[in-house]
Amino acid sequence: MSFRVPRRTIAAFLGPAVAALAIVGIVPLLYAVWKSLHYFNLTKIAQQRFVGLDNYGAVLTDPVFWQAMGRTALLFAIAVPVQIALGLVIALVLHRPGLSFGKTLTRLSLVLPMATTYAVVGLLAQVMLNQKYGVINQMLGWVGIDAINFIGDPTNAFIAVVLWDIWQWTPFVALVLLAGLSTVPPEIEEAAKLETRSNWTVLRHVQLPFLIPSLVAVLILRTADTLKLFDMPFTMTRGGPGSATEFIAVLIERVGNRQFDIGMAAAQSIIMLAITIILARLYIRLFYREVR
Amino acid sequence: MKLKSHVSAIALTASAMAGLAGAAQAWTLEEAAKPYAGTELEVLFLDRPGYNAAIKMLPEFEAATGIKVNYTTVPYENALGEQVRDFVAGGDLDIALIDLVWMGNFAENGWIVPSETFINDPALADPELDMADFFPLVLDAFGSWNGVNYGLPFDNYSGLLFYNKCLLEEAGFDKPPATWQEVMDVYGPALTKDGKFAYALQSKRNETQSADSFARFLWPFGGSFLDAEFKSNLNSPESQAGLQFRQDLMKFMPEGIVAYDHAETVNAFAQGDVAMITEWSAFYSTVVSPETSKVADCVEIAPEPTGPAGRKPALGGFSLAVANQADDAEKAAAWLFIQWVTSKAKAGQYLEMGGVPARQSAYADPALAATYKYIPALVESWQEGVPEFRPRFAEWPAITEIVQEWGTKIMLGEVSIEEGSKMIGEKMEAVLAEAGYYDGKKPLAQ
C-alpha cells in the first residue's frame, strides 16, 4: 500500500528548518556578497559607494592575502596529517576489546580539549608557553633544555600554533574514526583476523574502506575549521610576531573589525567561502567514490 | 526724568546681574538633574583603575541626581569596534569613551557633541567647571579636535620611567638615567647581567607596538610620523636615528620582547627581572602593591629620559563625550555625569580611589607627591608632551595596523629599519591619499 504525504505536511515539517537556515545562513551570506561589491568602511559611511568587483580585484592581487592563505595551507598540511595519524592510532587502540573502564575514561578525556573554548585554549597557550614563567619551559628546564622563546620568535610561534591545534583536534579525529570503526561488521573483521595475523592487512583491506566516509568528513570539517581558525591564534599571538601567525581568518578580522573596511573583509570572506566549497567538492570527488 | 531712567536702567542691570549671580550661586547638581531623574545612561568602561574608581563613585552621583549610569566593561581592544558599530547602527550608547587616537574619527563622523553646546546652557553648566584647570595638553589632546572641544579628560596617562631603586643602587647608581643615551651607554651594560635586564619595552603587535614602542622612539629623537605636508617623515634622519636606537637598545631587553604586552612588561618589572620600564602612569598601583609586586619597596618613578629633541614622553588617555545619537534628556544627563566625574570637586576623591585626574588643582598639594610617587613626574610630563604623539585623525585605525605589522618586522630583523620605514610610509600615504588629504578635500589636522 502506498501512502502519499500531502505537500502541505511536507512544507510544514521542512518549512521551519528552511526558514531558519535562510535567516541565519542565506540572508547574511547574500548581504555579505552585496556589501563586498561596495566601498563600505564603518568610519567613512558617507563615502559608501558601489565599486563592482574592485574589492575582489584588490584581494586577489594583494600579497598579504595570499601570504595569509599560504600560512593557513601550511598549517593545514602539517597539522591535519598528524591529527589523522595520531587519531587513527588512538581509535584503533580504543577499538580493541577489553579494558572497558580505561577506555571510557579515555573517551571522556578526549572530549575535554574539544570542549574547551578556542579563545581559552589560546590564552592558556600564552601563559603556558611564556618564556620566563610558563610551565612548559619549566618542564623543559627539568630535563636540561634551555627556555624556548615560543611566542616571541616567528618560527617558534608558528610551530606552537601547529602543536596547539594538534593537541586540540586530534581527539576529535580519534572519536570520528572510532565511530567509523564501529561501522565495520564484526563478522567481517573476525573473519579477516582468522585469515591473517597482520593488523596492517586488516586495517588496509577491511577497516579502511569503512573509514573513508569518516576520513572525508574529518577532512572537510578540519579544512573548514583551519580556514576559519581565529580565536586561538588571536588570543595567543594576535597574528604575530610580525605576520608569522596571521592566518586567513585573523587577517579578515583585522581588515573588518580593526580597519572597519567591511566591503574588503566581505570580499575576502566570499573568496574564502569559494575555496572551502571547491575543496569540499574535491574531497568528495576524489575520496568518496571508493565506497559508493 | 532722564536721571530717573538712568537710575532705573542701572538698577535693572544690577538686579539682573544679582539675579545671574544668584542663579550661579544657586546652581546645584541636584537642581540641574531634576528634569532628568530616571534617565538611564549607557557607557563602555575598561577594566582599569580609573574606571574602577568611577564605578565606586557612581552611587553618589545616582543618589544625587536620580540618573542611572549603566556601564559595560570591555577589553581595550574591543572598545573602539563596539562603539563604532553602536554609533553606525544608532545604538544605545549615550556617552562616548574616546582614546585620544579615536578623537578625529568620532568628531569627523559627527558621533559626539561639542562641549560648548552644554557649557553655554546655564541650566547644565556647572559654574565651577573651570576648563582652564585641566592640563592644557591633556584637554587639547584627549578632548579636542580641530580646535573644538568635545570631551573632558577622564582616564589620563603619561608615559613614565618606573625604575627599581634597589637594582640601580646595587649597580652603583644613585639616580635614574636622565637621557636615553645614558640608558644605552651606562645603565644598559651595568644592569644587564645574571639573567636580569636593564630595560623592557612593551612591543606586542597591537596598539602597544605603535604607541608604546614605535612612537616612543620617534619623538625624543626629533622624528615624527608625518611632516608638515602630511607626507611620511619616517625616513628622515631623525626618525631613522630613533628607530635605530630602539633596535640597538634591544640587547638590554629580555629575549622575545616583541611578544611583550603591558602585562608581561609590568610583570617582569614587578618580579625584579627588569630594572627599568617605561609604562603608563595607570600601572603605578600594580607595581607598588606588595600583592602584585615583589619589588614594591624598591619602585621609584621619574619622567621618561630625554632624547636629542627633548623629553616628549608617550601620551595616552581617554575623554568622555556626549554621544550625538542620545535623545535630548540623555544628552543633558550624560553631560551632567561627565562634568561631575571630571570636576575639580571630585578630582581628589577620584585620585584617592585609584584614578588619575587631569585637573591641575588636584596636584597642587605638595603632600600628595609623598603618597603618590608618580605625581611630580606625571605633572612634568604633561608640560612636555606632544598632542599628536600618535596622529589622532580618522585614518589612525588603518595606519596603526600598518605600523604594528612593519614595526614588529623591523624589531625582528625581518626587514631593515630603512626598508620597513619606507613600507610604512608608502602604505600610510596611500591611506591618507584616499582620505583626501593631498587633494585639499580634508584639512591637514592630526
XYZ file of C-alpha atoms in Angstrom:
738
model
C 0.000 0.000 0.000
C 1.482 3.280 -1.000
C 0.886 6.317 1.123
C 1.285 9.768 -0.338
C 2.251 12.523 2.117
C 0.389 15.760 1.369
C 2.577 18.617 0.163
C 1.297 20.798 2.968
C 2.591 18.329 5.557
C 5.987 18.218 3.876
C 6.095 22.023 3.828
C 5.056 22.190 7.484
C 7.899 19.885 8.510
C 10.580 21.344 6.257
C 9.461 24.970 6.400
C 10.833 25.929 9.827
C 14.223 24.395 9.071
C 14.439 26.087 5.670
C 13.314 29.421 7.164
C 15.845 29.167 9.993
C 18.603 28.306 7.529
C 17.591 31.223 5.322
C 17.590 33.672 8.225
C 20.861 32.643 9.826
C 22.720 31.472 6.735
C 21.450 32.573 3.361
C 20.358 36.155 4.090
C 23.625 37.175 5.828
C 25.564 35.492 3.018
C 23.673 37.446 0.359
C 24.162 40.626 2.384
C 27.904 39.910 2.576
C 28.010 39.383 -1.208
C 26.170 42.692 -1.708
C 28.487 44.556 0.666
C 31.551 43.035 -0.994
C 30.584 44.969 -4.112
C 30.760 48.273 -2.205
C 33.332 50.538 -0.669
C 31.883 50.271 2.839
C 34.011 51.466 5.738
C 32.195 51.907 9.040
C 34.200 55.004 9.898
C 33.546 56.564 6.464
C 29.886 55.824 5.936
C 29.410 58.981 3.866
C 31.831 57.650 1.246
C 29.912 54.391 0.761
C 29.593 53.550 -2.954
C 29.121 50.683 -5.386
C 32.523 49.584 -6.708
C 31.607 46.410 -8.612
C 34.351 43.806 -8.453
C 37.076 46.233 -7.316
C 37.308 44.694 -3.847
C 37.735 41.225 -5.373
C 40.454 42.551 -7.678
C 42.225 44.150 -4.729
C 42.047 40.953 -2.652
C 43.222 38.663 -5.442
C 46.253 40.862 -6.175
C 47.085 41.535 -2.523
C 50.256 39.648 -1.486
C 49.240 39.917 2.187
C 46.059 37.909 1.469
C 47.950 35.176 -0.357
C 50.680 35.055 2.282
C 47.994 34.522 4.925
C 46.374 31.876 2.714
C 49.773 30.162 2.286
C 50.338 30.186 6.042
C 46.890 28.657 6.565
C 47.594 25.984 3.952
C 50.917 25.166 5.622
C 49.206 24.835 8.999
C 46.657 22.500 7.436
C 49.283 20.466 5.572
C 51.274 19.874 8.765
C 48.582 19.596 11.411
C 45.865 17.525 9.722
C 48.009 14.513 8.642
C 49.456 14.353 12.160
C 45.957 14.594 13.632
C 44.735 11.799 11.335
C 47.716 9.550 12.093
C 47.512 10.063 15.852
C 43.718 9.949 15.801
C 43.769 6.635 13.911
C 46.202 5.111 16.394
C 44.035 6.236 19.328
C 40.870 4.983 17.583
C 42.429 1.575 16.851
C 43.586 1.199 20.446
C 40.145 2.124 21.772
C 38.535 -0.236 19.235
C 40.338 -3.258 20.664
C 38.332 -5.370 23.072
C 38.944 -5.249 26.837
C 39.887 -2.525 29.349
C 36.403 -1.087 29.157
C 36.755 1.229 32.210
C 40.047 2.613 30.929
C 38.523 3.145 27.510
C 35.551 5.008 28.955
C 37.898 7.280 30.875
C 39.979 7.843 27.745
C 36.899 8.657 25.675
C 35.776 11.159 28.295
C 39.181 12.799 28.457
C 39.232 13.018 24.657
C 36.249 15.324 24.758
C 37.936 17.853 27.044
C 40.237 19.631 24.545
C 37.374 19.932 22.051
C 35.011 21.241 24.688
C 37.417 23.987 25.697
C 36.626 27.347 24.147
C 39.100 28.249 21.380
C 39.896 31.619 22.937
C 40.649 29.966 26.284
C 42.934 27.478 24.546
C 44.874 30.424 23.094
C 45.085 32.213 26.421
C 46.236 29.010 28.119
C 48.941 28.649 25.492
C 50.067 32.223 26.016
C 50.536 31.594 29.729
C 51.907 28.058 29.495
C 54.406 28.939 26.765
C 55.697 32.103 28.411
C 59.455 32.005 28.159
C 60.151 33.064 31.717
C 57.215 31.879 33.788
C 55.479 29.291 31.580
C 55.020 25.764 32.862
C 56.247 24.215 29.604
C 59.616 25.930 29.757
C 59.820 24.996 33.417
C 59.317 21.343 32.498
C 61.897 21.592 29.721
C 64.274 23.009 32.322
C 63.906 19.830 34.427
C 65.438 17.824 31.590
C 68.180 20.363 30.949
C 66.686 22.126 27.941
C 67.061 25.928 27.873
C 63.895 28.003 27.884
C 62.457 28.356 24.385
C 61.101 31.662 23.139
C 57.823 30.182 21.854
C 55.709 33.303 21.348
C 58.349 35.917 20.511
C 60.093 34.083 17.679
C 58.244 33.869 14.322
C 59.098 30.227 13.545
C 58.534 29.027 17.101
C 55.210 30.863 17.295
C 54.021 29.121 14.128
C 55.159 25.742 15.447
C 53.418 26.465 18.755
C 50.126 27.164 16.961
C 50.506 23.920 14.952
C 51.189 21.895 18.118
C 48.304 23.527 19.931
C 45.957 22.775 17.026
C 47.124 19.157 17.028
C 46.503 18.921 20.778
C 43.018 20.334 20.496
C 41.777 18.485 17.419
C 43.426 15.036 17.463
C 40.767 13.812 19.936
C 38.028 14.910 17.554
C 39.618 12.942 14.709
C 40.048 9.942 17.025
C 36.395 9.957 18.054
C 35.141 10.287 14.474
C 37.401 7.446 13.319
C 36.342 5.343 16.302
C 32.740 5.838 15.222
C 33.811 4.811 11.707
C 35.456 1.630 13.037
C 32.245 0.689 14.810
C 30.524 0.507 11.395
C 32.769 -2.403 10.329
C 30.597 -5.529 10.627
C 32.166 -7.634 13.430
C 31.820 -10.898 11.471
C 33.878 -9.491 8.576
C 36.526 -8.189 10.951
C 36.674 -11.507 12.807
C 36.880 -13.474 9.566
C 39.714 -11.243 8.370
C 41.583 -11.738 11.631
C 41.289 -15.521 11.171
C 42.748 -15.165 7.672
C 45.771 -13.065 8.655
C 47.709 -12.083 11.744
C 48.779 -8.814 10.167
C 46.917 -5.884 11.723
C 48.038 -3.726 8.806
C 46.322 -6.038 6.295
C 43.099 -5.938 8.326
C 43.303 -2.170 8.545
C 44.129 -1.665 4.855
C 41.630 -4.108 3.330
C 38.808 -4.328 5.859
C 38.703 -1.353 8.169
C 39.961 1.435 5.925
C 37.187 1.176 3.309
C 34.680 1.682 6.116
C 36.693 4.605 7.430
C 36.622 6.527 4.151
C 33.364 8.407 4.903
C 34.726 9.355 8.341
C 38.013 10.490 6.830
C 36.213 12.597 4.232
C 34.113 14.146 6.986
C 37.281 14.820 9.004
C 38.973 16.394 6.001
C 36.010 18.629 5.181
C 35.484 19.726 8.780
C 39.176 20.259 9.507
C 39.604 22.221 6.268
C 36.714 24.488 7.181
C 37.960 24.763 10.771
C 41.503 25.607 9.680
C 40.295 28.233 7.230
C 38.266 29.894 9.954
C 40.835 29.380 12.728
C 40.753 32.683 14.552
C 40.175 32.657 18.318
C 43.162 30.554 19.313
C 45.926 32.395 17.388
C 44.268 35.739 18.092
C 44.407 35.312 21.849
C 47.739 33.508 21.731
C 49.826 35.651 19.372
C 47.427 38.134 17.768
C 48.844 37.152 14.398
C 52.392 37.988 15.388
C 55.205 38.288 15.860
C 55.315 40.164 12.586
C 52.860 38.204 10.463
C 54.079 34.758 11.498
C 50.679 33.529 12.685
C 48.379 35.791 10.709
C 46.148 33.093 9.248
C 43.428 33.996 6.798
C 40.632 34.425 9.373
C 42.878 36.579 11.578
C 43.607 38.785 8.564
C 39.915 39.112 7.664
C 39.034 40.046 11.250
C 41.767 42.689 11.214
C 40.500 44.241 7.996
C 36.842 44.131 9.036
C 36.938 44.853 12.749
C 40.112 46.893 13.223
C 40.313 48.796 9.940
C 36.499 48.729 9.632
C 36.743 48.039 5.877
C 33.673 45.819 5.761
C 33.497 45.740 1.947
C 37.032 44.406 1.625
C 36.599 41.935 4.504
C 33.365 40.690 2.888
C 35.196 40.125 -0.420
C 37.944 38.212 1.406
C 35.320 36.083 3.166
C 33.467 35.264 -0.049
C 36.719 34.188 -1.710
C 37.485 32.034 1.334
C 33.996 30.517 1.105
C 34.549 29.704 -2.571
C 37.846 28.000 -1.730
C 36.161 25.962 1.022
C 33.380 24.814 -1.323
C 35.850 23.857 -4.056
C 37.972 21.870 -1.604
C 34.916 20.109 -0.165
C 33.752 19.117 -3.661
C 37.259 17.903 -4.469
C 37.424 15.726 -1.358
C 34.090 14.153 -2.124
C 35.001 13.536 -5.773
C 38.459 12.137 -5.028
C 37.904 10.057 -1.913
C 34.225 9.337 -1.555
C 33.986 7.390 -4.815
C 35.645 4.313 -3.253
C 32.696 3.481 -1.029
C 29.908 4.251 -3.457
C 13.390 112.257 34.375
C 16.461 111.420 32.419
C 18.360 110.768 35.612
C 15.498 108.659 36.836
C 15.579 106.495 33.724
C 19.362 106.128 34.069
C 18.967 105.061 37.653
C 16.251 102.634 36.700
C 18.448 101.185 33.964
C 21.336 100.768 36.372
C 19.042 99.253 38.948
C 17.629 96.896 36.389
C 21.104 95.882 35.229
C 22.239 95.468 38.813
C 19.252 93.386 39.706
C 19.730 91.320 36.571
C 23.371 90.763 37.484
C 22.411 89.950 41.026
C 19.864 87.556 39.643
C 22.521 85.949 37.457
C 24.914 85.777 40.368
C 22.140 84.321 42.451
C 21.430 81.792 39.730
C 25.118 80.931 39.571
C 25.265 80.510 43.315
C 22.099 78.522 43.237
C 23.344 76.027 40.632
C 23.473 72.625 42.157
C 23.799 69.237 40.559
C 20.608 68.113 42.257
C 18.578 71.005 40.826
C 20.130 70.734 37.369
C 19.391 66.996 37.256
C 15.784 67.209 38.438
C 14.244 67.195 34.928
C 16.326 64.135 34.045
C 15.682 61.965 37.103
C 15.022 58.425 35.977
C 17.113 58.800 32.811
C 19.380 55.832 32.144
C 22.781 56.293 30.520
C 24.780 53.659 28.670
C 28.576 53.831 28.545
C 31.519 51.496 27.940
C 34.217 51.252 30.594
C 37.536 49.425 30.651
C 38.876 47.193 33.402
C 41.438 49.721 34.609
C 41.949 51.610 37.864
C 40.397 54.886 36.617
C 37.149 53.145 35.713
C 37.037 51.182 38.930
C 37.388 54.491 40.766
C 34.495 55.981 38.783
C 32.386 52.904 39.468
C 32.936 53.371 43.211
C 31.835 56.995 42.861
C 28.692 56.220 40.848
C 26.273 55.592 43.754
C 26.871 59.132 44.995
C 26.018 60.600 41.584
C 22.988 58.393 41.172
C 21.667 59.267 44.627
C 22.094 62.989 43.997
C 20.569 63.036 40.522
C 18.284 60.060 40.068
C 20.184 59.418 36.829
C 21.288 55.803 36.396
C 24.633 55.121 34.742
C 24.798 51.647 33.190
C 28.351 50.721 32.330
C 29.600 47.726 30.370
C 33.205 46.748 30.923
C 35.039 45.680 27.759
C 38.698 44.969 26.959
C 40.525 47.911 25.398
C 40.968 46.001 22.156
C 37.189 45.766 21.717
C 36.236 49.255 22.851
C 36.669 51.008 19.516
C 34.850 48.356 17.476
C 31.973 48.155 19.956
C 31.463 51.894 19.827
C 31.860 52.298 16.078
C 29.254 49.600 15.457
C 26.928 51.126 18.044
C 27.168 54.611 16.558
C 26.817 53.414 12.955
C 23.766 51.357 13.897
C 22.198 54.122 16.033
C 22.527 52.015 19.177
C 22.195 52.641 22.892
C 25.397 54.374 23.932
C 24.813 57.864 25.351
C 28.408 58.584 26.296
C 31.435 58.016 24.087
C 34.663 56.783 25.667
C 37.366 58.213 23.437
C 41.013 57.160 23.371
C 42.938 60.166 22.143
C 43.675 58.463 18.824
C 39.958 57.946 18.163
C 39.077 61.615 18.555
C 39.337 62.622 14.884
C 37.336 59.577 13.891
C 34.485 60.252 16.326
C 34.402 64.016 15.695
C 34.530 63.819 11.889
C 31.725 61.264 11.830
C 29.543 63.515 13.961
C 29.135 60.856 16.652
C 29.864 63.266 19.521
C 28.524 66.669 20.581
C 30.792 69.715 21.082
C 31.072 70.647 24.749
C 30.085 74.246 24.142
C 26.515 73.099 23.495
C 26.312 72.354 27.216
C 28.786 74.907 28.522
C 26.588 77.648 27.024
C 23.490 76.259 28.714
C 23.307 77.828 32.201
C 20.902 75.135 33.355
C 23.503 72.436 32.682
C 26.894 74.126 33.024
C 28.404 73.959 36.481
C 29.768 77.454 37.240
C 32.756 75.621 38.805
C 33.516 73.750 35.571
C 36.737 75.751 35.047
C 38.037 74.334 31.778
C 41.322 76.213 32.319
C 42.023 73.960 35.293
C 42.561 70.934 33.031
C 46.173 70.471 31.919
C 46.092 72.262 28.543
C 47.997 69.485 26.749
C 45.617 66.849 28.070
C 42.451 68.815 27.319
C 43.725 69.500 23.820
C 44.971 66.006 23.031
C 42.313 63.882 24.746
C 39.225 66.053 24.320
C 39.568 68.314 21.300
C 39.656 68.002 17.552
C 40.465 70.733 15.052
C 40.061 73.483 17.636
C 36.716 72.252 19.009
C 36.379 70.608 22.401
C 34.171 67.516 22.598
C 35.294 65.526 25.600
C 36.502 66.120 29.116
C 39.669 64.209 30.104
C 38.695 61.254 32.264
C 41.280 58.434 32.352
C 44.609 60.134 31.872
C 48.075 58.739 31.351
C 51.560 59.769 30.591
C 54.495 57.503 29.927
C 56.771 57.392 32.985
C 60.058 55.724 33.823
C 59.479 53.122 36.532
C 62.811 52.036 37.991
C 63.950 49.573 40.595
C 65.952 51.713 43.001
C 67.452 48.669 44.724
C 68.860 47.206 41.492
C 70.170 50.611 40.431
C 71.868 51.141 43.788
C 73.435 47.670 43.656
C 74.940 48.663 40.307
C 76.249 51.903 41.789
C 73.632 54.381 40.548
C 72.049 56.852 42.934
C 69.616 58.299 40.397
C 67.733 57.176 37.284
C 69.014 57.880 33.774
C 68.223 61.377 32.565
C 68.781 60.672 28.868
C 68.206 57.757 26.516
C 71.904 57.899 25.644
C 72.716 57.181 29.297
C 70.389 54.178 29.182
C 72.301 52.873 26.174
C 75.856 53.663 27.271
C 75.844 53.425 31.060
C 72.732 51.872 32.633
C 72.145 49.227 29.959
C 75.526 47.452 30.216
C 75.660 47.757 34.018
C 72.174 46.386 34.681
C 72.046 43.594 32.105
C 73.623 40.634 33.927
C 72.836 37.460 35.871
C 69.668 36.818 33.888
C 68.318 40.290 34.592
C 67.806 43.020 32.053
C 68.220 46.766 32.208
C 65.058 47.656 30.323
C 61.902 46.192 28.805
C 59.907 47.907 26.072
C 56.425 46.513 25.526
C 56.243 45.891 21.766
C 53.493 43.372 21.043
C 51.789 43.611 17.686
C 48.773 45.685 18.672
C 48.358 49.335 19.695
C 51.237 48.637 22.101
C 53.661 48.356 19.160
C 52.541 51.676 17.647
C 52.029 53.729 20.788
C 54.412 52.311 23.358
C 57.259 51.112 21.208
C 57.440 52.742 17.766
C 56.266 56.280 18.589
C 58.226 56.362 21.840
C 61.494 56.370 19.915
C 60.444 58.791 17.185
C 59.639 61.951 19.075
C 62.545 62.315 21.581
C 64.926 61.903 18.641
C 63.273 64.636 16.600
C 61.323 62.273 14.363
C 57.597 62.053 13.710
C 55.104 60.074 11.644
C 54.318 62.930 9.235
C 55.908 66.115 8.001
C 54.078 69.424 7.574
C 52.645 68.304 4.174
C 51.369 65.062 5.693
C 53.958 63.016 3.821
C 55.808 60.285 5.670
C 58.607 61.591 7.847
C 59.727 58.131 8.887
C 62.772 58.075 6.619
C 64.073 61.415 7.896
C 67.477 61.154 9.601
C 65.851 61.934 12.981
C 63.155 59.249 12.717
C 65.708 56.727 11.471
C 68.046 57.598 14.341
C 65.239 56.977 16.840
C 64.255 53.638 15.312
C 67.904 52.576 15.078
C 68.269 53.471 18.753
C 65.309 51.247 19.627
C 66.862 48.402 17.652
C 70.239 48.822 19.375
C 68.618 49.028 22.790
C 67.099 45.565 22.316
C 70.346 43.970 23.519
C 69.451 45.195 27.009
C 65.896 43.838 26.839
C 64.591 40.307 27.509
C 64.522 37.927 24.544
C 61.194 37.870 22.742
C 60.372 41.455 23.597
C 58.114 41.663 20.525
C 55.724 39.357 22.357
C 55.622 41.570 25.465
C 52.405 43.458 26.065
C 51.774 45.639 29.119
C 51.064 42.636 31.348
C 54.347 40.872 30.550
C 56.384 44.066 30.873
C 54.873 45.162 34.160
C 55.152 41.608 35.445
C 58.844 41.371 34.502
C 59.449 44.604 36.399
C 57.310 43.542 39.344
C 59.201 40.229 39.568
C 62.515 42.086 39.724
C 63.756 40.679 36.415
C 63.940 44.050 34.701
C 65.395 47.198 36.256
C 63.516 49.832 34.252
C 60.360 50.089 32.193
C 58.603 52.998 30.518
C 54.933 52.453 31.234
C 51.687 54.330 31.673
C 51.064 56.018 34.987
C 47.992 53.778 35.340
C 50.234 50.818 36.249
C 51.521 52.565 39.366
C 49.160 50.760 41.717
C 50.207 47.357 40.294
C 53.942 47.822 40.855
C 53.706 49.354 44.319
C 51.259 46.829 45.725
C 53.003 44.003 47.620
C 50.227 41.698 46.429
C 51.214 42.117 42.798
C 54.840 43.166 43.046
C 57.923 41.602 44.616
C 59.745 44.919 44.357
C 57.067 47.202 45.818
C 59.535 48.800 48.240
C 62.109 49.473 45.524
C 59.860 51.210 42.987
C 60.614 54.806 42.124
C 59.192 56.929 39.345
C 60.832 59.517 37.104
C 59.881 61.238 33.866
C 60.897 59.369 30.718
C 64.533 60.005 29.696
C 65.164 62.764 27.187
C 66.471 62.352 23.656
C 68.295 64.850 21.440
C 64.961 66.605 20.798
C 63.799 66.705 24.407
C 61.592 64.540 26.557
C 58.406 64.230 24.503
C 57.055 61.295 26.538
C 54.356 58.874 25.463
C 50.912 60.368 25.836
C 47.715 58.405 26.173
C 44.327 58.576 27.762
C 40.610 58.837 27.377
C 37.967 61.518 27.466
C 34.227 61.182 27.887
C 31.925 62.972 25.442
C 28.179 63.149 24.919
C 27.020 60.880 22.089
C 25.052 62.545 19.330
C 22.687 59.604 18.997
C 21.309 60.127 22.527
C 17.977 61.931 22.887
C 17.894 65.406 24.466
C 17.249 64.211 28.027
C 20.015 61.602 27.756
C 22.388 64.180 26.326
C 21.753 66.554 29.227
C 22.070 63.741 31.775
C 25.238 62.492 30.101
C 26.799 65.939 30.255
C 25.924 66.243 33.953
C 27.658 62.939 34.628
C 30.755 63.757 32.580
C 31.030 67.198 34.129
C 30.652 65.726 37.626
C 33.066 62.809 37.326
C 35.805 65.025 35.844
C 35.115 68.003 38.120
C 37.585 69.808 40.348
C 35.444 68.911 43.343
C 35.657 65.158 42.693
C 39.280 65.062 41.478
C 40.712 64.368 44.935
C 38.311 61.507 45.553
C 38.980 60.079 42.076
C 42.727 60.175 42.775
C 42.298 58.524 46.153
C 40.283 55.706 44.608
C 42.940 54.923 42.025
C 42.102 57.274 39.133
C 44.421 59.854 37.593
C 42.576 63.185 37.182
C 43.720 65.783 34.654
C 42.938 68.692 36.988
C 45.918 70.898 37.775
C 44.337 71.897 41.072
C 44.248 68.246 42.197
C 48.039 68.124 42.266
C 48.602 71.479 43.966
C 49.009 69.917 47.410
C 52.736 69.034 47.802
C 51.856 66.401 50.397
C 50.205 64.331 47.657
C 53.557 63.709 45.979
C 54.658 61.780 49.061
C 51.647 59.460 48.805
C 51.592 59.104 45.033
C 55.198 58.962 43.868
C 54.279 59.355 40.237
C 52.706 62.782 40.612
C 55.770 65.041 40.100
C 56.878 63.028 37.050
C 53.348 62.991 35.661
C 52.891 66.732 36.047
C 56.276 67.345 34.458
C 55.462 65.021 31.569
C 52.174 66.774 30.860
C 54.108 70.003 30.386
C 56.383 68.480 27.737
C 54.259 66.158 25.633
C 53.106 66.419 22.044
C 49.351 66.134 21.330
C 49.989 64.356 18.011
C 52.300 61.771 19.673
C 50.172 59.460 17.573
C 48.112 61.236 14.881
C 44.517 61.494 16.046
C 42.787 61.689 12.668
C 40.120 59.287 11.463
C 42.683 57.298 9.485
C 44.688 56.213 12.535
C 42.926 52.822 12.904
C 44.133 51.903 9.404
C 47.601 53.381 9.906
C 48.222 51.810 13.300
C 47.693 48.366 11.743
C 50.440 49.131 9.211
C 52.795 50.385 11.934
C 52.046 47.339 14.067
C 52.890 44.898 11.281
C 56.037 46.555 9.951
C 57.227 47.916 13.292
C 57.306 44.343 14.593
C 59.043 43.094 11.442
C 61.731 45.740 11.919
C 62.312 44.644 15.504
C 62.530 41.005 14.436
C 65.095 41.907 11.783
C 62.829 40.590 9.016
C 63.275 43.909 7.196
C 65.829 46.670 7.641
C 64.826 49.827 9.507
C 65.026 51.844 6.307
C 63.028 49.348 4.281
C 60.385 48.917 6.970
C 60.019 52.675 7.415
C 59.682 53.102 3.667
C 56.989 50.450 3.570
C 55.029 52.049 6.419
C 55.448 55.449 4.748
C 54.135 54.246 1.382
C 51.158 52.458 2.872
C 50.417 55.346 5.247
C 50.481 57.837 2.372
C 48.141 55.613 0.352
C 45.627 55.702 3.217
C 45.963 59.475 3.537
C 45.681 59.998 -0.244
C 42.461 58.003 -0.358
C 41.119 60.024 2.556
C 41.649 63.222 0.541
C 44.454 64.937 2.456
C 46.573 65.518 -0.646
C 43.908 66.990 -2.915
C 42.671 69.540 -0.403
C 39.449 67.671 0.465
C 40.455 67.416 4.119
C 42.342 69.859 6.328
C 45.798 68.713 7.456
C 44.683 68.172 11.040
C 46.176 65.471 13.222
